Amino acid sequence: ELRALAPAGGRASRRARGLVFLLPDPAAGSACKRLNLFLRWMVRRDALDRGVWRSVSPADLVMPLDTHVARISRNLGDFIRLVAMLEEHHVQLISLKEDLDFTTPAGRLFAHMLMALAQYERETVASRVSDKTAWRAEKGLPIGRPPIGYHSVDKKFVRHDPYAAHVKAAEAFYLERQSSDAVVREFARLGYRTPGGAFYNKPAILRILRSEIYAAKINFKGKVSDAQWGGVEALAQADS
């Protein structure tokens, strides 16, 4: 029920969501390893329980364990708030790999040093990736996965049949009917499917109609550059 405390609005930042991002979410693809481990300790006594933890009494489970402190957070501020919240609820936290006990002053000191180094590493890597991405965008090279209608060959976007025809059809249907819902219905009638095998829905159609990639443009942090691949016009010329 704690996840219900997170503010609504889609992809909110970790800071905006508080510590809720630490909770496992099966709907988002989380393996829920710690949650499953907890359930085996506290609940499971059926055939799926291999009996690994039967020698441990649930009454003795007083602290969560993590094998690597960097897996908890790479932001010093988030880590400090997490530890403070756990201490407020009389929960101890121990990292096995670094042999750190966060309940002692020395353990907290070393943990803060490790978190600061982890945050520095994360920010340095992010800066390098951003610089490399900006360079690629300026050169007109792809900076992400190819959208529907293209696929990647030698790190460049090239025409991908039959989905290139879907892109042209989406543009033509929208110009004719001025409705993305009408495009979705027409695609369903024609039996068009995405590369993943699903029918096109409204978000997928809107991504096609709004993407600058189909105009042979790359927009990175507000700077628009000409791409090295052809846009929708080039896809149309390939059929002629």
XYZ file of C-alpha atoms in Angstrom:
240
model
C 0.000 0.000 0.000
C 2.989 2.311 0.342
C 3.160 2.691 -3.443
C -0.191 4.480 -3.312
C 1.584 7.315 -1.517
C 3.591 8.113 -4.663
C 2.344 11.148 -6.619
C 0.502 10.352 -9.815
C 1.674 11.600 -13.189
C 3.672 8.873 -14.894
C 7.444 8.987 -14.905
C 8.053 11.207 -11.909
C 11.598 11.691 -10.717
C 12.935 9.587 -7.891
C 13.152 12.623 -5.671
C 9.525 13.547 -6.369
C 8.429 10.012 -5.534
C 10.403 9.946 -2.303
C 11.567 6.455 -1.360
C 8.699 4.663 -3.074
C 10.982 3.848 -6.034
C 12.772 1.355 -3.783
C 9.641 -0.797 -3.572
C 9.417 -3.660 -6.095
C 6.784 -3.343 -8.784
C 5.943 -6.518 -10.777
C 3.931 -4.440 -13.265
C 7.141 -2.591 -14.185
C 9.076 -5.807 -14.731
C 10.714 -6.066 -11.311
C 11.870 -9.536 -10.299
C 10.840 -8.743 -6.691
C 13.709 -10.853 -5.364
C 13.700 -9.357 -1.883
C 9.919 -9.496 -1.691
C 9.892 -13.164 -2.718
C 12.627 -13.915 -0.212
C 10.622 -12.213 2.517
C 7.494 -14.187 1.584
C 9.432 -17.445 1.712
C 10.637 -16.560 5.185
C 7.333 -15.365 6.519
C 4.631 -17.200 4.554
C 5.641 -19.995 2.193
C 5.471 -23.538 3.500
C 4.354 -25.305 0.315
C 6.107 -27.327 -2.368
C 7.636 -24.204 -3.944
C 9.548 -23.508 -0.742
C 12.750 -25.516 -1.001
C 13.250 -25.327 2.729
C 16.384 -23.176 2.591
C 15.150 -20.828 5.307
C 13.217 -23.235 7.513
C 16.006 -23.159 10.061
C 15.496 -19.398 10.481
C 12.672 -18.241 12.709
C 10.606 -15.313 11.385
C 10.969 -13.783 14.831
C 14.701 -13.409 14.170
C 14.237 -11.392 10.988
C 14.858 -7.880 12.225
C 16.914 -6.284 9.440
C 17.018 -6.146 5.635
C 20.354 -7.198 4.099
C 21.953 -5.990 0.890
C 24.970 -7.612 -0.720
C 26.319 -4.348 -2.151
C 25.810 -0.882 -0.751
C 25.898 0.720 -4.223
C 22.783 -1.250 -5.119
C 20.769 0.723 -2.582
C 21.335 4.134 -4.107
C 23.886 6.163 -6.016
C 22.665 9.435 -4.610
C 24.044 10.481 -1.231
C 20.967 12.482 -0.273
C 18.590 9.611 -1.080
C 20.765 7.191 0.874
C 20.853 9.406 3.969
C 17.075 9.801 3.891
C 16.623 6.034 3.485
C 18.835 5.217 6.459
C 17.086 7.882 8.554
C 13.675 6.433 7.670
C 14.793 2.910 8.586
C 16.228 4.084 11.890
C 12.998 5.926 12.642
C 11.189 2.583 12.404
C 13.898 0.797 14.423
C 15.148 -1.160 11.397
C 18.833 -1.964 11.029
C 20.637 -2.048 7.685
C 23.785 -4.056 6.964
C 25.780 -4.504 3.738
C 27.431 -7.907 3.502
C 29.930 -7.203 0.719
C 31.481 -4.124 2.309
C 30.979 -5.517 5.829
C 29.335 -2.260 6.918
C 27.005 -1.898 9.849
C 25.008 1.292 9.373
C 23.937 1.244 12.998
C 27.433 2.381 14.119
C 29.012 5.831 13.602
C 32.012 4.324 11.760
C 29.733 2.298 9.515
C 27.666 5.355 8.605
C 30.831 7.370 7.907
C 32.235 4.803 5.463
C 28.819 4.327 3.893
C 28.525 8.068 3.213
C 31.992 8.049 1.637
C 31.055 5.134 -0.609
C 27.775 6.785 -1.568
C 29.576 10.020 -2.441
C 32.000 8.094 -4.680
C 29.115 6.183 -6.284
C 27.279 9.431 -6.963
C 30.446 10.972 -8.465
C 30.867 7.912 -10.715
C 27.230 8.043 -11.816
C 27.370 11.758 -12.632
C 30.697 11.396 -14.468
C 29.389 8.540 -16.605
C 26.187 10.467 -17.314
C 28.209 13.497 -18.416
C 30.338 11.402 -20.764
C 27.274 9.726 -22.264
C 25.604 13.103 -22.750
C 28.685 14.517 -24.511
C 28.911 11.481 -26.808
C 25.190 11.663 -27.575
C 25.444 15.383 -28.398
C 28.348 14.657 -30.767
C 26.374 11.917 -32.537
C 23.323 14.153 -32.875
C 25.402 16.968 -34.355
C 26.853 14.545 -36.921
C 23.369 13.334 -37.831
C 23.905 9.840 -36.417
C 21.218 7.872 -34.571
C 21.103 8.392 -30.807
C 18.567 5.744 -29.890
C 16.661 2.733 -31.058
C 15.241 2.938 -34.583
C 11.535 3.802 -34.712
C 8.943 1.897 -36.713
C 9.810 2.078 -40.409
C 13.576 1.930 -39.896
C 16.061 -0.586 -38.613
C 19.712 -0.204 -37.750
C 22.428 -1.308 -40.177
C 26.056 -0.400 -39.427
C 24.784 2.039 -36.761
C 22.619 3.892 -39.289
C 18.862 3.937 -39.873
C 17.691 2.315 -43.112
C 14.270 1.490 -44.521
C 12.492 -1.449 -42.876
C 9.727 -3.136 -44.853
C 6.792 -3.490 -44.498
C 6.732 -1.021 -41.619
C 8.005 1.858 -43.753
C 4.695 1.615 -45.624
C 2.867 1.889 -42.290
C 4.604 5.196 -41.575
C 3.595 6.585 -44.964
C 0.048 5.327 -44.503
C -0.245 6.922 -41.053
C 0.783 10.295 -42.445
C -1.552 9.988 -45.456
C -4.565 8.876 -43.383
C -4.030 11.656 -40.851
C -3.720 14.353 -43.515
C -6.916 13.060 -45.074
C -9.013 12.631 -41.926
C -7.318 14.907 -39.357
C -7.876 12.344 -36.599
C -5.438 9.953 -34.944
C -8.363 7.806 -33.777
C -9.421 7.413 -37.410
C -5.883 6.293 -38.262
C -6.015 3.671 -35.489
C -9.324 2.330 -36.787
C -8.076 2.222 -40.367
C -4.890 0.407 -39.351
C -6.995 -2.156 -37.452
C -9.233 -2.640 -40.503
C -6.195 -3.203 -42.724
C -4.648 -5.589 -40.200
C -1.464 -3.541 -39.730
C 0.644 -4.657 -36.788
C 3.777 -3.345 -35.096
C 7.103 -5.224 -35.320
C 6.181 -6.750 -31.959
C 3.006 -8.240 -33.415
C 0.518 -5.979 -31.636
C -2.125 -3.834 -33.281
C -1.294 -0.137 -33.484
C -2.859 1.879 -30.659
C -3.251 5.623 -30.364
C 0.065 6.256 -28.523
C 1.951 4.352 -31.230
C 0.256 6.345 -33.996
C 0.943 9.620 -32.213
C 4.624 8.720 -31.843
C 4.807 8.210 -35.602
C 2.996 11.462 -36.379
C 4.973 13.577 -33.921
C 8.469 12.155 -34.268
C 11.056 14.434 -35.845
C 12.987 11.363 -36.956
C 10.587 10.908 -39.885
C 11.476 14.439 -41.001
C 15.172 13.411 -40.978
C 15.842 15.607 -37.942
C 17.465 14.922 -34.566
C 16.473 16.975 -31.543
C 18.836 16.664 -28.601
C 18.353 19.045 -25.682
C 16.591 21.566 -27.902
C 19.238 21.589 -30.637
C 17.937 20.280 -33.975
C 20.355 18.732 -36.461
C 19.931 17.182 -39.902
C 20.010 13.392 -39.861
C 21.979 11.191 -42.246
C 18.909 9.116 -43.145
C 15.936 9.998 -45.276
C 12.584 11.031 -43.886
C 9.090 9.990 -44.893
C 9.677 11.400 -48.392
C 12.618 9.036 -48.859
C 10.509 6.124 -47.681
C 7.904 7.056 -50.284
C 10.487 7.378 -53.050
C 11.750 3.869 -52.290
C 8.401 2.472 -53.451
C 8.402 4.313 -56.749
